[in-house]
Coordinates of C-alpha atoms (C1' of nucleotides) in Angstrom, one line a residue:
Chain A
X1 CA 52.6 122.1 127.5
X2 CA 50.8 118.9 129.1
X3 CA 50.9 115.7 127.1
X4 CA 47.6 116.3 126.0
X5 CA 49.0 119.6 124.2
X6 CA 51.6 117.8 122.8
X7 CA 49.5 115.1 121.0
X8 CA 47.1 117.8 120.1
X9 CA 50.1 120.0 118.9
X10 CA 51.4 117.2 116.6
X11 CA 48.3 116.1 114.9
X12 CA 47.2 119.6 114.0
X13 CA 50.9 119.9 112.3
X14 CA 50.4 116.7 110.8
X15 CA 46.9 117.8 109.5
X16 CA 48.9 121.2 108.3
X17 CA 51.6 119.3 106.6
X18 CA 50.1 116.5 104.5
X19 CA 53.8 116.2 102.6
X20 CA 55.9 116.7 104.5
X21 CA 59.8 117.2 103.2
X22 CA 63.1 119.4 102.7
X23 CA 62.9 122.3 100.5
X24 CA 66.0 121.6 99.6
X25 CA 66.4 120.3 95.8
X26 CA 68.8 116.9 95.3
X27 CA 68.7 114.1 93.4
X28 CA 71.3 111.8 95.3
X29 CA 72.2 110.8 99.0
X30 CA 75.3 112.9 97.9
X31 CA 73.7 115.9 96.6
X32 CA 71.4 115.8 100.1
X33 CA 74.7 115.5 102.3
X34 CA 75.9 118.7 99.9
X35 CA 73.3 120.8 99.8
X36 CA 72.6 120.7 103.4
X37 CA 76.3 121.6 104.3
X38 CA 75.8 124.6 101.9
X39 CA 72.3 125.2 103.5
X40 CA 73.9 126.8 107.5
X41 CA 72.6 130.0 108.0
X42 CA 71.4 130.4 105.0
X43 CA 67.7 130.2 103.1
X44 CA 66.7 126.6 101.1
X45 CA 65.8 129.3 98.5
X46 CA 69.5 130.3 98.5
X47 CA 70.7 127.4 98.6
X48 CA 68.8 126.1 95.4
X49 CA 70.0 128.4 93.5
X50 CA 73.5 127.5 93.8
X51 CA 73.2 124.1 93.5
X52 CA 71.0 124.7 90.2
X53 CA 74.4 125.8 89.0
X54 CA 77.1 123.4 90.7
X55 CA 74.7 120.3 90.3
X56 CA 74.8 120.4 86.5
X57 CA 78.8 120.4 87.2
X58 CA 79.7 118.5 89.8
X59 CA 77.5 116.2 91.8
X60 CA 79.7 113.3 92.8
X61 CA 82.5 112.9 95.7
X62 CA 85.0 113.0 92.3
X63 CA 83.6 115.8 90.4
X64 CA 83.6 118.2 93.8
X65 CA 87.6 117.1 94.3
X66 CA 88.5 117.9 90.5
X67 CA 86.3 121.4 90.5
X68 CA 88.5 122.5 93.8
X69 CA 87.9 124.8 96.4
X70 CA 87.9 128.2 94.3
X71 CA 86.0 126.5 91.7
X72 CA 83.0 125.5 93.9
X73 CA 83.3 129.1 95.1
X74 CA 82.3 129.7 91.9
X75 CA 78.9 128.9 91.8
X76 CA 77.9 129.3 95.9
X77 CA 79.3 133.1 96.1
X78 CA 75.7 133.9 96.3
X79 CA 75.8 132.1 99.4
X80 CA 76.8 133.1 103.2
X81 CA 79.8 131.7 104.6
X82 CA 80.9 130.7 101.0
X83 CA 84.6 130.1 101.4
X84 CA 84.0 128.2 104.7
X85 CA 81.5 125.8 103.0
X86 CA 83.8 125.4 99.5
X87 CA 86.7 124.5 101.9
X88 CA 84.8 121.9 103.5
X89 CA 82.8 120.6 100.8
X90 CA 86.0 119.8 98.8
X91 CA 87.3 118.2 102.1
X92 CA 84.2 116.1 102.3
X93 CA 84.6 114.9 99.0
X94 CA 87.9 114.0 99.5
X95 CA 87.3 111.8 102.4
X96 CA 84.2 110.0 101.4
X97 CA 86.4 108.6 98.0
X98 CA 89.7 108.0 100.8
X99 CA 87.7 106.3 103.4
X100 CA 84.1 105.7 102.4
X101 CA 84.4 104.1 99.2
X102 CA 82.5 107.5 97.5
X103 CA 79.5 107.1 99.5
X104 CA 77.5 108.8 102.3
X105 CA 78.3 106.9 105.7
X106 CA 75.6 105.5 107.4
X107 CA 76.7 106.1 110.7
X108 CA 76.3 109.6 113.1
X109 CA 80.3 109.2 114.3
X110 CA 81.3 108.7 110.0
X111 CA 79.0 111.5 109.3
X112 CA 80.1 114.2 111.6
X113 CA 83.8 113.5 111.2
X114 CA 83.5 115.1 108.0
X115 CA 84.5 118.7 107.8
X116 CA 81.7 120.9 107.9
X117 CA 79.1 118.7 109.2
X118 CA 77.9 118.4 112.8
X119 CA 75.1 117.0 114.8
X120 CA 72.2 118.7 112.7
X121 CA 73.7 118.3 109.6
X122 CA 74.2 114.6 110.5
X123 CA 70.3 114.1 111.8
X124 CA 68.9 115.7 108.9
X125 CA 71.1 113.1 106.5
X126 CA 69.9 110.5 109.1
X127 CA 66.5 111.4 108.7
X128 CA 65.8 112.3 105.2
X129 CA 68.4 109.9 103.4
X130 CA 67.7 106.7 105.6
X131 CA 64.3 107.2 107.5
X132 CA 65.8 107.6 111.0
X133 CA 64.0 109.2 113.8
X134 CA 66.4 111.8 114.4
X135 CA 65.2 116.0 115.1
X136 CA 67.5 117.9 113.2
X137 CA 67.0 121.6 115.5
X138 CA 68.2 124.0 113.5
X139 CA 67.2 127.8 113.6
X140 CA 63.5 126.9 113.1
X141 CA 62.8 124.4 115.3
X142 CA 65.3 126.1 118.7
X143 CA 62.4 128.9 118.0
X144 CA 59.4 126.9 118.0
X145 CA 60.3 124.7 120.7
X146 CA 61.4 127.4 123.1
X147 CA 58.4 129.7 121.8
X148 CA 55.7 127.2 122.2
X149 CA 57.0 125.5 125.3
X150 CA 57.1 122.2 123.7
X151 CA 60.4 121.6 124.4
X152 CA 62.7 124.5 126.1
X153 CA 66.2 124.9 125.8
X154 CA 69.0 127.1 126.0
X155 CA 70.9 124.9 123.4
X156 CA 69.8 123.0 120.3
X157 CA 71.3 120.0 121.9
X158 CA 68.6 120.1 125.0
X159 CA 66.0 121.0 122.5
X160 CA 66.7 118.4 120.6
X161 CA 66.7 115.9 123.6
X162 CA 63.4 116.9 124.9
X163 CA 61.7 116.9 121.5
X164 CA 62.9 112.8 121.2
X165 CA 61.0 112.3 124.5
X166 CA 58.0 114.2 123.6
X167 CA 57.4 113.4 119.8
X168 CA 55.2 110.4 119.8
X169 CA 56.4 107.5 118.4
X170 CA 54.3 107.3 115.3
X171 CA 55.5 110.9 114.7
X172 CA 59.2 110.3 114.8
X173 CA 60.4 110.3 111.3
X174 CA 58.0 113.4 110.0
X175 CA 57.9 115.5 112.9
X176 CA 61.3 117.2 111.7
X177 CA 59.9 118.8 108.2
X178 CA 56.3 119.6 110.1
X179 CA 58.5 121.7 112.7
X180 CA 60.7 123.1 110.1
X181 CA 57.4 124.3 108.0
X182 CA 55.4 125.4 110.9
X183 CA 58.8 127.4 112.2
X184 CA 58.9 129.1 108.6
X185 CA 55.8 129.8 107.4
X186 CA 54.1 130.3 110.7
X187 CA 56.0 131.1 113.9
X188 CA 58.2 133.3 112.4
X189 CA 60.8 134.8 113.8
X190 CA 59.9 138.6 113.6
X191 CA 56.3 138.4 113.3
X192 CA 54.7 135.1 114.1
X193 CA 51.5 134.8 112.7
X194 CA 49.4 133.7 115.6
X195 CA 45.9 134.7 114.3
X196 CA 46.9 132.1 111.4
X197 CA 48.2 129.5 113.5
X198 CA 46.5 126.2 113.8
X199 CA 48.1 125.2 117.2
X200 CA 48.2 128.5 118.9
X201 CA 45.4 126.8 121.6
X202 CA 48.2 124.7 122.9
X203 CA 51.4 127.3 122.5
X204 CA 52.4 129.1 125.7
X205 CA 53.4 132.3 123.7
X206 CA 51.3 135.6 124.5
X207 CA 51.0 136.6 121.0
X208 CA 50.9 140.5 122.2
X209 CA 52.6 141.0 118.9
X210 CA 51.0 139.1 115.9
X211 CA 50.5 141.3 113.4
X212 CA 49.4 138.6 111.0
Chain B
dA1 C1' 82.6 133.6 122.8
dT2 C1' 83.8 134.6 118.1
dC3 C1' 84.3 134.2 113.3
dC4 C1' 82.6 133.1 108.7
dC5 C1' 79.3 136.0 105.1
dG6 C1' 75.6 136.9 100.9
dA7 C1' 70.7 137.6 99.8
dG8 C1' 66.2 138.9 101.1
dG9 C1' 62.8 141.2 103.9
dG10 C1' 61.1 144.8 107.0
Chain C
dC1 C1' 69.7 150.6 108.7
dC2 C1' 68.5 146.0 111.1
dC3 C1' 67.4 140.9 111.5
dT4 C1' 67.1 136.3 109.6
dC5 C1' 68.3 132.2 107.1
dT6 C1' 67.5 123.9 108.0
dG7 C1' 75.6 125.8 111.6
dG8 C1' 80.2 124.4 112.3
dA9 C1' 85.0 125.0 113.8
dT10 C1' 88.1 127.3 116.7

DNA sequence: ATCCCGAGGG
DNA sequence: CCCTCTGGAT
């Protein structure tokens, strides 16, 4: 994709995605950090659900430590990868009232030395919490990027590297939710819908098998 | 490279 | 049945 493409690509997402944001429901800079830890490999629909029930319960640092491991598992069994996710949320808890005062760190090196959170975890806190211009690639966007030959990679790292050259600046803090959207409504992983795809003019995908 | 791991869709 | 879902730790 030339740079022309790439401008093209982003405005017509831009023009697609008028409000752009997570899917995910919180109501805290805590609940965000939480709910996205709870949200790997697993769908924001999920995900809601089981924070519609732990939420109510327990939605600070505090709360998560006196609920425990097996009583977070609780309400996430629904989820994949619960026990891994209880472990580590109760572990995250713990450290942000040891070492962060009960808050969200600010910082990428506080942020990911929390268990169960790595580099997208840490962007899309980054991002959505404090407005930076971070690309959270997760499942969504390491599809479209590779797909559309905006930005190739064989790891979500590279991805992510080439999508921070190639966003335009005034794009940088949205670009992330108009990726995420396009990636699951549009380019879907089975079947992307090509005939209903408003960028498919600059996307290097044959789309032999659109069945949209 | 492998494990974790349930719900929903095709 | 199979694949996919806002991954991370070992």
């Amino acid at each position: 994709m030339n740079s022309d493409a790439i401008k093209r690509f982003f405005v017509t997402l831009r023009d697609a995605n008028p409000q752009p944001a997570s899917e995910l429901e919180y109501s805290s800079v805590f609940e965000l950090l939480a709910a996205v830890l709870l949200s790997a490999q697993a769908t924001d629909v999920g995900v809601n659900k089981a924070t519609r029930r732990l939420f109510p319960v327990a939605n600070t640092p505090a709360k998560i430590v006196a609920l425990g491991v097996e009583g977070v598992e609780a309400y996430i069994r629904t989820i994949g990868l619960f026990r891994n996710k209880a472990k580590n949320l109760v572990a995250t808890a713990q450290i942000l009232l040891d070492q962060h005062g009960g808050q969200v760190p600010r910082s990428r090196e506080a942020l990911e030395a929390l268990p169960g959170v790595g580099r997208k975890t840490a962007n899309v806190v980054l991002n959505v919490a404090w407005g930076e211009p971070t690309c959270a690639v997760d499942t969504h966007i390491f599809r479209v990027g590779n797909r559309t030959g905006l930005a190739p990679g064989r790891t979500p790292y590279e991805v992510e590297m080439k999508l921070l050259a190639r966003i335009p600046a005034e794009f940088a803090k949205d670009a992330h939710h108009w990726l995420i959207l396009h990636g699951r409504y549009v380019c879907q992983a089975r079947k992307p819908r090509c005939r209903a795809c408003a960028v498919a003019d600059c996307c290097d995908f044959d789309a032999k098998t659109d069945q949209a």
